[in-house]
Coordinates of C-alpha atoms and ligand atoms in Angstrom, one line a residue:
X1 CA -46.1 244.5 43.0
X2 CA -43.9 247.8 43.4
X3 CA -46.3 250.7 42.8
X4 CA -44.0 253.7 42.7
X5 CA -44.3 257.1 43.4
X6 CA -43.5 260.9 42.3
X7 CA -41.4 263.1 44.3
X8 CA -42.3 266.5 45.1
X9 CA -41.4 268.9 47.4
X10 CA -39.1 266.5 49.2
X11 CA -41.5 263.7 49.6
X12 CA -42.7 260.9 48.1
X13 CA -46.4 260.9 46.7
X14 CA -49.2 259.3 44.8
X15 CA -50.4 260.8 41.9
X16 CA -53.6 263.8 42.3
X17 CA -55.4 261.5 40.4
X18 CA -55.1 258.4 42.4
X19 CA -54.4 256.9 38.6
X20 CA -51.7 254.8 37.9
X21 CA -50.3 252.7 34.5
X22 CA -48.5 249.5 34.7
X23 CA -45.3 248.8 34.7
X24 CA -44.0 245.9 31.9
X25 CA -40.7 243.4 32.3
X26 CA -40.2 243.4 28.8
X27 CA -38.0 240.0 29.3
X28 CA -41.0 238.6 31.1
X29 CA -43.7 240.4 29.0
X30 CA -45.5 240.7 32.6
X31 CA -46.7 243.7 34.0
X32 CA -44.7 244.0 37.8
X33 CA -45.6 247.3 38.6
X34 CA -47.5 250.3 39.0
X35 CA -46.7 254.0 37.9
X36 CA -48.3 257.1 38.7
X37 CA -50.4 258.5 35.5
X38 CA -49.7 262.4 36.4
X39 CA -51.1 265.0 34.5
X40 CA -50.7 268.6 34.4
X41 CA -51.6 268.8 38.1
X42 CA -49.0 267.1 39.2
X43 CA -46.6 269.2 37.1
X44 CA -47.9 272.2 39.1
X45 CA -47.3 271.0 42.4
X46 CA -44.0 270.2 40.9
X47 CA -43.3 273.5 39.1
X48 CA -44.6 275.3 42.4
X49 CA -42.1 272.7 44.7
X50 CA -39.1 273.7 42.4
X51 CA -40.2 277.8 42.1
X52 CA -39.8 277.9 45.9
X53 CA -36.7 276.2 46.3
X54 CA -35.0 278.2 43.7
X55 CA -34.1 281.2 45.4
X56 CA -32.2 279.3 48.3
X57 CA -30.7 276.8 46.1
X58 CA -29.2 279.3 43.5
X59 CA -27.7 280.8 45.9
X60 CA -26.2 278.0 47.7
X61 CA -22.3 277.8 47.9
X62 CA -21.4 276.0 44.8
X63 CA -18.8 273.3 47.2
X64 CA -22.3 272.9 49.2
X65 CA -24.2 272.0 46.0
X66 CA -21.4 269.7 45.4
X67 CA -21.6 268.4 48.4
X68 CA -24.7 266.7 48.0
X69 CA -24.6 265.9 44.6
X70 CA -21.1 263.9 45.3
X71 CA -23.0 262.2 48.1
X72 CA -25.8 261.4 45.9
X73 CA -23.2 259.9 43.5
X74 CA -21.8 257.6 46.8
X75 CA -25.5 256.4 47.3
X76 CA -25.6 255.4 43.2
X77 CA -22.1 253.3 44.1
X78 CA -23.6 252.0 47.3
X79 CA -26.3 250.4 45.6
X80 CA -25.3 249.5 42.4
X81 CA -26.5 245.9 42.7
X82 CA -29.9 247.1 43.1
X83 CA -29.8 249.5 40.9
X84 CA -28.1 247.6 38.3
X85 CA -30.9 245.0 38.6
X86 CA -34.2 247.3 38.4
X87 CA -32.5 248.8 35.4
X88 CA -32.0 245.5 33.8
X89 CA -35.7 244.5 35.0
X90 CA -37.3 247.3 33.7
X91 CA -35.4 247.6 30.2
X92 CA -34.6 244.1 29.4
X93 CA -30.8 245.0 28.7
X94 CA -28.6 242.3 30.3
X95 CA -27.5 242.8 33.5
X96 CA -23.7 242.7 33.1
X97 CA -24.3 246.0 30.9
X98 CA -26.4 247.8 33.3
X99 CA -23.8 246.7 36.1
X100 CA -21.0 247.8 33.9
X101 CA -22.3 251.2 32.0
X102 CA -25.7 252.3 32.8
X103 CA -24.9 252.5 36.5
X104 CA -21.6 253.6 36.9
X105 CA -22.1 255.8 34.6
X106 CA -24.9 257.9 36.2
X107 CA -22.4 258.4 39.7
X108 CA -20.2 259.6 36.9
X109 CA -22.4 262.4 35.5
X110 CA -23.2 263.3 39.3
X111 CA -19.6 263.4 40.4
X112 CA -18.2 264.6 37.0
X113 CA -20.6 268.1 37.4
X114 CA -20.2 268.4 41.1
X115 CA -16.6 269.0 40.5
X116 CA -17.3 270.5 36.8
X117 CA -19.6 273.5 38.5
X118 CA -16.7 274.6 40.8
X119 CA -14.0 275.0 38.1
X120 CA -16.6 276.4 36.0
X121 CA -15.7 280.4 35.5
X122 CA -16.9 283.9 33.7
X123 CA -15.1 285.2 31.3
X124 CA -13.9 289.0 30.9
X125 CA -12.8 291.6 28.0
X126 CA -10.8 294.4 28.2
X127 CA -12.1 297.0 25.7
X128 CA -9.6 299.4 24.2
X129 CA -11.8 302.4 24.6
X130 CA -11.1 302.1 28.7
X131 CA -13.6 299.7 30.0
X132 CA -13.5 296.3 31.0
X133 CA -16.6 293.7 30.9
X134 CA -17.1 290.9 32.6
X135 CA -20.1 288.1 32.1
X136 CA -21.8 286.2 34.8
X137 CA -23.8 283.0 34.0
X138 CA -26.7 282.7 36.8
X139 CA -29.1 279.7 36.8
X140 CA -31.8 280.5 35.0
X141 CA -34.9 278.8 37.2
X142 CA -36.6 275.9 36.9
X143 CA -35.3 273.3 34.5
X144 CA -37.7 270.7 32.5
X145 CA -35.9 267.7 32.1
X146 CA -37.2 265.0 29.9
X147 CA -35.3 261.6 29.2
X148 CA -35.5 258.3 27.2
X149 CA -35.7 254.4 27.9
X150 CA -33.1 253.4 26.2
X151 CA -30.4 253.8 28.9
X152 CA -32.9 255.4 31.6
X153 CA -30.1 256.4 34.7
X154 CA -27.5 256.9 32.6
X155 CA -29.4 259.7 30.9
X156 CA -31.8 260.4 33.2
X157 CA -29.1 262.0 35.2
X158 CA -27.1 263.5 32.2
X159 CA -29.2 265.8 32.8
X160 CA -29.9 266.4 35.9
X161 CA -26.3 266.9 37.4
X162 CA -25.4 269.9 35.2
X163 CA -29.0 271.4 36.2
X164 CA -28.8 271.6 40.0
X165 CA -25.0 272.0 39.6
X166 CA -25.5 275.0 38.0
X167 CA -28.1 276.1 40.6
X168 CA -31.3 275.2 38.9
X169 CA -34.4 273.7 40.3
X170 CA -36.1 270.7 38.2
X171 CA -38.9 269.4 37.4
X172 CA -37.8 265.7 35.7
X173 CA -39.5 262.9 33.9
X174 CA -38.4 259.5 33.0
X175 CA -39.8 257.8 30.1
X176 CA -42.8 255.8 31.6
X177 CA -41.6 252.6 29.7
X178 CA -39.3 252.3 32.3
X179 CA -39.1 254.7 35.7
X180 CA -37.9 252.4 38.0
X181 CA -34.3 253.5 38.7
X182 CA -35.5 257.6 38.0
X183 CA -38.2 256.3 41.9
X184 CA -34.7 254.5 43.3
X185 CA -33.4 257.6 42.7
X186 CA -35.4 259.9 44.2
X187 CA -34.7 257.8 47.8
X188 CA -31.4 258.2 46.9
X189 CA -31.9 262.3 47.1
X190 CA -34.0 262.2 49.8
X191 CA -31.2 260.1 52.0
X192 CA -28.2 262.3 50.6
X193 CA -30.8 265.6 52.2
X194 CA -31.1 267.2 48.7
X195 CA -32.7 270.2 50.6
X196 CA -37.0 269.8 49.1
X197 CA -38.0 271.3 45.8
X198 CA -34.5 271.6 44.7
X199 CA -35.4 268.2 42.7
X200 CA -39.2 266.8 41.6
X201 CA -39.9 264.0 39.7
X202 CA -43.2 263.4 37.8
X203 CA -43.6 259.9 36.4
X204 CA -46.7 259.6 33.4
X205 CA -47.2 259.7 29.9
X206 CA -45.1 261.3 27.3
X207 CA -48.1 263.2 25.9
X208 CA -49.5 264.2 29.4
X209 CA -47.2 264.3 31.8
X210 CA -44.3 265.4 29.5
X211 CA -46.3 268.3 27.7
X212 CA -47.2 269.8 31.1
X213 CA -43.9 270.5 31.4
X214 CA -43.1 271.6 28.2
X215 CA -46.1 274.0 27.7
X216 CA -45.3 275.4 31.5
X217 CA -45.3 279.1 31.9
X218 CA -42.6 278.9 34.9
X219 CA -40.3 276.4 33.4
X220 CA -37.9 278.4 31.0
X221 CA -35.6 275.8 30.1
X222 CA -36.3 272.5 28.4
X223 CA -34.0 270.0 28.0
X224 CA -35.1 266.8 26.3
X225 CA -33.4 263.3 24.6
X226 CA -35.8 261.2 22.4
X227 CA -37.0 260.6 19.2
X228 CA -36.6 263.4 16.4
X229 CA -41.0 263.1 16.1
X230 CA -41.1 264.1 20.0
X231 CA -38.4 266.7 19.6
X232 CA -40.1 268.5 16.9
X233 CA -43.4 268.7 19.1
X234 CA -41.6 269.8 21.8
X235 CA -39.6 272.7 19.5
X236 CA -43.4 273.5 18.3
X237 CA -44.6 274.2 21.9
X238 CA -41.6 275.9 23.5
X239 CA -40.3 278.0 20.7
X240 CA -42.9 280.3 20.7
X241 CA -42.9 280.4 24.3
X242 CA -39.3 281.5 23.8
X243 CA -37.7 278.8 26.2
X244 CA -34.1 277.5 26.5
X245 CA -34.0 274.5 24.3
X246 CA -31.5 271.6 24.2
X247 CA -32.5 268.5 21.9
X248 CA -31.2 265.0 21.6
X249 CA -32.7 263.3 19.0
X250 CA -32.7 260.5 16.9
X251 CA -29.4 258.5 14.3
X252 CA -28.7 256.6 11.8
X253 CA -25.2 256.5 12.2
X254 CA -22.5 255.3 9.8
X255 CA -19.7 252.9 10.3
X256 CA -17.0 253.1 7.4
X257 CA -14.5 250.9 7.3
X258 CA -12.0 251.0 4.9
X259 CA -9.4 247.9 3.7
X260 CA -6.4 249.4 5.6
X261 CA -8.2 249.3 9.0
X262 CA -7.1 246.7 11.6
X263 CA -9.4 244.4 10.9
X264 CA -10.0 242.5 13.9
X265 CA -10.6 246.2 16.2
X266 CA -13.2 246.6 13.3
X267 CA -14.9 243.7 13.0
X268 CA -15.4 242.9 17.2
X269 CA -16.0 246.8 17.6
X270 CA -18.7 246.8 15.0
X271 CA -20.5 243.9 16.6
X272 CA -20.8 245.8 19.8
X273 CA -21.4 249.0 18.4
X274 CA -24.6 247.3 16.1
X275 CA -25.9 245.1 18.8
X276 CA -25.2 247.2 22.0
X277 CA -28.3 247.5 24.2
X278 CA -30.0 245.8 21.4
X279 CA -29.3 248.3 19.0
X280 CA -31.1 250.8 21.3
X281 CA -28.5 253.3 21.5
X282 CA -28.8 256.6 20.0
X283 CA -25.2 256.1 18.8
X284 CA -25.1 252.4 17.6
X285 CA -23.9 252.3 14.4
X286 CA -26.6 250.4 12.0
X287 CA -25.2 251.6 8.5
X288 CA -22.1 250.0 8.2
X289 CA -20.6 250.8 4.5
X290 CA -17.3 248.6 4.1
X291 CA -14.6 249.1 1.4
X292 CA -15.4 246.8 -1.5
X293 CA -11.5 245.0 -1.4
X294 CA -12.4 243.4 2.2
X295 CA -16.5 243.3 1.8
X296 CA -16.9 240.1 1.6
X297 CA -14.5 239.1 4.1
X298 CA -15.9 241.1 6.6
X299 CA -19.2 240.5 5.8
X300 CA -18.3 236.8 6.4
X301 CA -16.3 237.2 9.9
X302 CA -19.6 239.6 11.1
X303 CA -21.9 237.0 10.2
X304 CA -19.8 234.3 11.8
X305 CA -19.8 236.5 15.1
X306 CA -23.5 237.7 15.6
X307 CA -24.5 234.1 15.3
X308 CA -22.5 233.5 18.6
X309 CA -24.0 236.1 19.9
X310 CA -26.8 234.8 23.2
X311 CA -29.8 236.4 22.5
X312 CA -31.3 235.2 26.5
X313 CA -32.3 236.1 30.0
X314 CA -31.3 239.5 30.7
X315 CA -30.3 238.3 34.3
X316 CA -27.8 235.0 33.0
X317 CA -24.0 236.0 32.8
X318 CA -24.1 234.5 29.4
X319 CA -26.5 236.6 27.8
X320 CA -25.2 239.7 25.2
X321 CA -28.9 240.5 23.4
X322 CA -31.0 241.1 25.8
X323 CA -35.5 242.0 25.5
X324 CA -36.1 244.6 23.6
X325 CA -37.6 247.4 25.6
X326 CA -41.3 246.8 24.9
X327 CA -43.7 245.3 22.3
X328 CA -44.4 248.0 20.4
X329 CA -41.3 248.9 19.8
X330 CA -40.5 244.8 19.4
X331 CA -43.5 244.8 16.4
X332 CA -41.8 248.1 15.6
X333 CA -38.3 246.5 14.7
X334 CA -39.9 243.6 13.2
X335 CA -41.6 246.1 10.0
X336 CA -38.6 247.2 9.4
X337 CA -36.8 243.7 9.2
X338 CA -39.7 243.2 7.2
X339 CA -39.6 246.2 5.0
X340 CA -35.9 245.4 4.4
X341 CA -36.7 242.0 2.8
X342 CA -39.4 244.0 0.9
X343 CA -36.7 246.7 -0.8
X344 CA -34.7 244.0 -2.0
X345 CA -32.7 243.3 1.0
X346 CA -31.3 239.8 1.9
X347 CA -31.2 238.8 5.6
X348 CA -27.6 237.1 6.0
X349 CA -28.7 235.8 9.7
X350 CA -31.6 236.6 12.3
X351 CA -34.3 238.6 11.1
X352 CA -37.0 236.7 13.5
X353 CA -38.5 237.2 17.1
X354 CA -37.1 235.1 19.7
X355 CA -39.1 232.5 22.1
X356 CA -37.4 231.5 24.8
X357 CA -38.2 229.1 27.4
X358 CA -39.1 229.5 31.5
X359 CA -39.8 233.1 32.9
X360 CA -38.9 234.4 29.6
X361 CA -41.2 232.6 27.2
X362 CA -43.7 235.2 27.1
X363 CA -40.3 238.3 26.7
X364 CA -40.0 240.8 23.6
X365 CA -36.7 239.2 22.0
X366 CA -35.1 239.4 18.4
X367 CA -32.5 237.8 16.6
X368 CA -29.6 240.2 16.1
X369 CA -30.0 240.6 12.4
X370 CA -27.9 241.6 9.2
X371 CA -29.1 242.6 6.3
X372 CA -27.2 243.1 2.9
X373 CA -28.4 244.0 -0.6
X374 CA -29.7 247.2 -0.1
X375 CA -29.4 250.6 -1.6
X376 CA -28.2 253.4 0.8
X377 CA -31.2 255.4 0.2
X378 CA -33.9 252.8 0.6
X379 CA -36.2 253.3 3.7
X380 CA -34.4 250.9 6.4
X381 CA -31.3 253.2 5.1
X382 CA -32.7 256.1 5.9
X383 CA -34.9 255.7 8.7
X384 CA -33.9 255.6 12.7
X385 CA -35.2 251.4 13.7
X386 CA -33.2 251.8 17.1
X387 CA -33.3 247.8 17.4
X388 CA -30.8 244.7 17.0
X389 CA -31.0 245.2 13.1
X390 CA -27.3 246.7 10.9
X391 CA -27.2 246.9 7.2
X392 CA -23.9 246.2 5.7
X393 CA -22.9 248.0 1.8
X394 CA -20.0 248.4 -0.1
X395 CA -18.4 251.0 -1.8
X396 CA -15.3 252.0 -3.7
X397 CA -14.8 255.5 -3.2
X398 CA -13.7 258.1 -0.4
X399 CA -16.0 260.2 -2.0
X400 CA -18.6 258.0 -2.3
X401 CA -19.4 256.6 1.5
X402 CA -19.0 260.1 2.2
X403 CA -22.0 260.6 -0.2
X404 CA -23.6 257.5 1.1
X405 CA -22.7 258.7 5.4
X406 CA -23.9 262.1 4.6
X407 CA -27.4 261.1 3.1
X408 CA -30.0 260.9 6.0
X409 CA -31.8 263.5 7.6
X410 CA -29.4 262.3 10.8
X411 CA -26.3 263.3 12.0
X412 CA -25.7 262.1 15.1
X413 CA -22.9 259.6 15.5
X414 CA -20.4 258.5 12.7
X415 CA -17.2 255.2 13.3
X416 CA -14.3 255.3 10.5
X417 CA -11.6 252.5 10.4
X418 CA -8.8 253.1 8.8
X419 CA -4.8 253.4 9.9
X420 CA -4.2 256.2 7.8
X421 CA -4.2 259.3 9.7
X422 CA -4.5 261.4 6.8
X423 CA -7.5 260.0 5.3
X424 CA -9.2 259.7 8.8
X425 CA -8.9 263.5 9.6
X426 CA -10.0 264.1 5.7
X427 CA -13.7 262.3 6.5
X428 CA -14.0 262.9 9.8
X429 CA -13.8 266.6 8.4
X430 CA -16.3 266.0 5.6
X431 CA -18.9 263.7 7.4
X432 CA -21.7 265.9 9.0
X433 CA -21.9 264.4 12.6
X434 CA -21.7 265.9 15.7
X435 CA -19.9 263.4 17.1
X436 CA -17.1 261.0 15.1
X437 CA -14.7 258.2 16.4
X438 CA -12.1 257.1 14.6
X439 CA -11.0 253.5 15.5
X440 CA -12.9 253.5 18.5
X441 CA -16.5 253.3 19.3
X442 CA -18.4 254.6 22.6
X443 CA -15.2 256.4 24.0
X444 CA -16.5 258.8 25.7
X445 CA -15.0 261.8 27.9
X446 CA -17.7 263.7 29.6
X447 CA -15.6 266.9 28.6
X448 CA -16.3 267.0 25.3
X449 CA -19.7 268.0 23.4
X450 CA -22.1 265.7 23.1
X451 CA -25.4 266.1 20.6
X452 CA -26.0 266.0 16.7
X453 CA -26.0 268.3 13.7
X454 CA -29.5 267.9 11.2
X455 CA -32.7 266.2 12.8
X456 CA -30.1 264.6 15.4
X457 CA -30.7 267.8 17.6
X458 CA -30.1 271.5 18.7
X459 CA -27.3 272.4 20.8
X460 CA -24.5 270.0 22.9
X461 CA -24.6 268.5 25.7
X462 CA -21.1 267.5 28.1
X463 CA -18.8 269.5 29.8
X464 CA -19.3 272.9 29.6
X465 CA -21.6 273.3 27.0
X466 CA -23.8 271.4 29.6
X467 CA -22.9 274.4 32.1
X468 CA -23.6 277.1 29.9
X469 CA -27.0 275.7 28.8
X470 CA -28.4 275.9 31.8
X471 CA -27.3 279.7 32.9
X472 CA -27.7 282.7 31.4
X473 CA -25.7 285.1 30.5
X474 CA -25.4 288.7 31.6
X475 CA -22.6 291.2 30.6
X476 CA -21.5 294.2 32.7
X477 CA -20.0 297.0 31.2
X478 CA -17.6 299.1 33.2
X479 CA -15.9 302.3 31.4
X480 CA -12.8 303.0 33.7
Ligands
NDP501 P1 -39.6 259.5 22.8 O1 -39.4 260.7 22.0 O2 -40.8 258.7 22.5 O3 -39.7 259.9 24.3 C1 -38.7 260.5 25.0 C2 -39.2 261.1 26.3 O4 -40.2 262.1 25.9 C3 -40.0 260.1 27.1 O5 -39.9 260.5 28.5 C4 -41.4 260.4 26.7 O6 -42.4 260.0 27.6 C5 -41.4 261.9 26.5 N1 -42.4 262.5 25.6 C6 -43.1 261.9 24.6 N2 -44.0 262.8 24.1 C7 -43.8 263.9 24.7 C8 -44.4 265.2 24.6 N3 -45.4 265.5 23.7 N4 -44.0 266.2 25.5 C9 -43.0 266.0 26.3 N5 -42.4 264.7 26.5 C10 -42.8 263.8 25.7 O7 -38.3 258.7 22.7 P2 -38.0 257.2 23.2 O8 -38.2 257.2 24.7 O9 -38.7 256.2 22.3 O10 -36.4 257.1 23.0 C11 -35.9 256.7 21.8 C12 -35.4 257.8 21.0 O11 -34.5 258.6 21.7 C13 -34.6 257.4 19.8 O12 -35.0 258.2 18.7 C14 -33.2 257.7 20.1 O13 -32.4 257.9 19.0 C15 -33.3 258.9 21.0 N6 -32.2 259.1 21.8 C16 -31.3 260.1 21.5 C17 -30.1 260.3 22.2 C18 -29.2 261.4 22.0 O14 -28.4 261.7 22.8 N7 -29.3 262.1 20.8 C19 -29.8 259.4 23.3 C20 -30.8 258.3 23.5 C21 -31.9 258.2 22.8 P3 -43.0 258.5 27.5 O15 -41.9 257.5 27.3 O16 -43.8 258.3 28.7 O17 -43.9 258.6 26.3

């Protein structure tokens, strides 16, 4: 049984407490591990680790930062196998996705801000009067990063790239459903010689481990993906403190799909983009509103699909719905399929838990479900289930699906399919998202910004806004 530990100052160690909290394969619904249960006084070593190392790292050449953080990125490739298969262990996604996103994409964030931080420039004003200005961005100290299960690398180091890259120090913490890759990880720095400090990582509860970092004194800058509940404690806590806050929350993201789309793209892009990961992906799309003239046509082909669909092993080649990540969250999907039958909803295929047979008889699985029947502003409408569960509605309207798109308390992530260009730039203009694809789904270039308007978060994420997040700005003001 791996018991993992935290990394702090450089090294890898047990929790002060001696306490740990096991670790579940949610495909196996067996506990395989051990986790350190830190509290706030392992934040403190932490905080105090990264305080130190901040002077020497902020000032470090930003080609040396890069240095490392590219070779960090080379030790992610060198080991994607292993790390592909811990991810998949500890999240119960299937393996071919963890081999094919969650991994490559986490040497991606590293490399993409290694490189990002030394094209990254200040900007200056000449004023008329006869003076000229120009604005540094410093790194502003010690960073608090916070990130989810749901695709645990992928956005653990999100993240953390553009933090050091900027010349921060940070004080992270995976979710504690599943910290396995976040420990690989922390080898990974300690073999690239990420100089101590620079980079701590304190595995533990949410509520513990996580508000020790938030309520901080010395950590000035918080930024945090998770659920819109989470974010609003966190916002309560560091607001008043007056820290830096960045917030990824929660969706509930529409898919419109209107009768001149090319139907095919549609239909096989809105299977992956509702089943994904299980549906656990803050940008799945799990209202899809389709134009009344092909409704029932579509409804027909989707249905016809998501049966194919292998819910399965995680680690078979054949398997596209993986465990979902836990039991709570399993039982948590499962009221909401059943909440959906009780507003009036009819379940078109799925709607059940899954028992499979060998290792995996005893694994958190569900049917990828469809629902139809249901009114956009019903409670499985409205509220985030972040599982293998899509409701599919019609409408006539332009003006109506945006009505129906616009009416959560989200805005996260919208899809529209349609071949006219005209009519996709009118939506995408009116649909209050943060983020919109137009015949495409999950096309992502790291240079753009990344987060969501409403209870879907505060601020963006990507690129530059990344960058500027975490440094501050200062202004000088020469007269000439
Ligand atoms: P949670 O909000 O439960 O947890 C997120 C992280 O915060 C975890 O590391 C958790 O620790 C920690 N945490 C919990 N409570 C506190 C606290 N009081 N103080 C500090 N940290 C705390 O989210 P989930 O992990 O359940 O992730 C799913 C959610 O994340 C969904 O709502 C999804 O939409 C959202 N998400 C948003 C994305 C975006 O980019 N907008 C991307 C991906 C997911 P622990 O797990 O140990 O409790």
């Amino acid at each position: 049984m791996t018991q993992i530990k935290n990394y702090i100052n450089g090294e890898l160690v047990a929790p002060v407490s001696g306490e740990y909290l096991d670790n579940i394969n949610p495909a196996e619904g067996k506990v395989y591990g051990q986790i350190p249960d830190s509290t706030s006084k392992d934040v403190e070593k932490a905080t105090e680790a990264a305080k130190a190392a901040f002077e020497d790292w902020s000032n470090t050449p930003v080609t040396k930062r890069a240095r490392v953080l590219n070779k960090i990125a080379d030790l992610i490739d060198q080991n994607h196998e292993r790390l592909a298969k811990a991810e998949s262990e500890d999240n119960g996604k299937p393996l071919k996705l963890a081999m094919s996103v969650d991994i490559p994409r986490a040497s991606a964030n590293m490399r993409f801000y290694a490189t990002g931080i030394q094209h990254f420039a200040s900007e200056s004003h000449y004023t008329e009067e006869g003076a000229i200005n120009y604005t540094m961005r410093r790194p502003v100290g010690v960073a608090g990063c916070i990130s989810p299960w749901n695709l645990p690398l992928y956005l653990f180091t999100w993240k953390i790239a553009p933090a050091l890259a900027a010349g921060n120090t940070v004080v992270a913490k995976p979710s504690e459903v599943t910290p396995m890759t976040a420990f690989l990880f922390s080898e990974l720095c300690i073999e690239a010689g990420l100089p101590s400090g620079v980079l701590n990582i304190v595995h533990g509860l949410g509520g513990k481990a996580g508000q020790a970092i938030i309520e901080h004194k010395d950590i000035p800058l918080i930024s945090f993906t998770g659920g819109t509940e989470t974010g609003k404690r966190i916002a309560a806590t560091a607001a008043p403190m007056f820290k830096k806050l960045s917030l990824e929350l929660g969706g509930k993201n529409p898919n419109i799909i209107f009768a001149d789309c090319d139907f095919d793209k549609a239909l096989s892009t809105s299977v992956i983009s509702s089943f994904a990961n299980q549906g656990q992906i803050c940008l799945c799309g799990s209202r899809i509103f389709v134009e009344e003239e092909i409704h029932d046509k579509f409804v027909a082909a989707f249905v016809e699909k998501v049966k194919k669909m292998q819910v399965g092993d995680p680690a078979e080649e054949s398997t596209r719905v993986g465990a979902v990540v836990s039991k709570p969250h399993m039982e948590k999907v499962l009221s909401y399929i059943k909440l959906g039958k009780e507003e009036g909803g009819e379940v078109l295929t799925g709607g059940q838990q899954v028992k499979l047979d060998g290792r995996c008889e005893n694994g958190y699985f569900i049917e990828p479900t469809v629902i139809t029947g249901l009114s956009h502003n019903c409670r499985t409408n409205q509220e985030e289930i972040f599982g293998p569960v899509v409701t599919i509605m019609p409408f006539n309207e332009e003006e109506e699906v945006i009505e129906y798109a616009n009416s959560t308390a989200y805005g996260l992530a919208a899809t529209i399919w349609t071949e006219n260009l005209t009519k996709a730039h009118r939506v995408a203009h009116s649909v209050k998202s943060g983020i919109i694809w137009v015949n495409c789904w999950l096309l992502r270039d790291l240079r753009t910004p990344f987060g969501g308007m409403k209870q879907s978060g505060v601020g963006r994420e990507g690129g530059w806004e990344a960058l500027r997040f975490f440094t501050e700005t200062k202004n000088v003001c020469i007269k000439l």
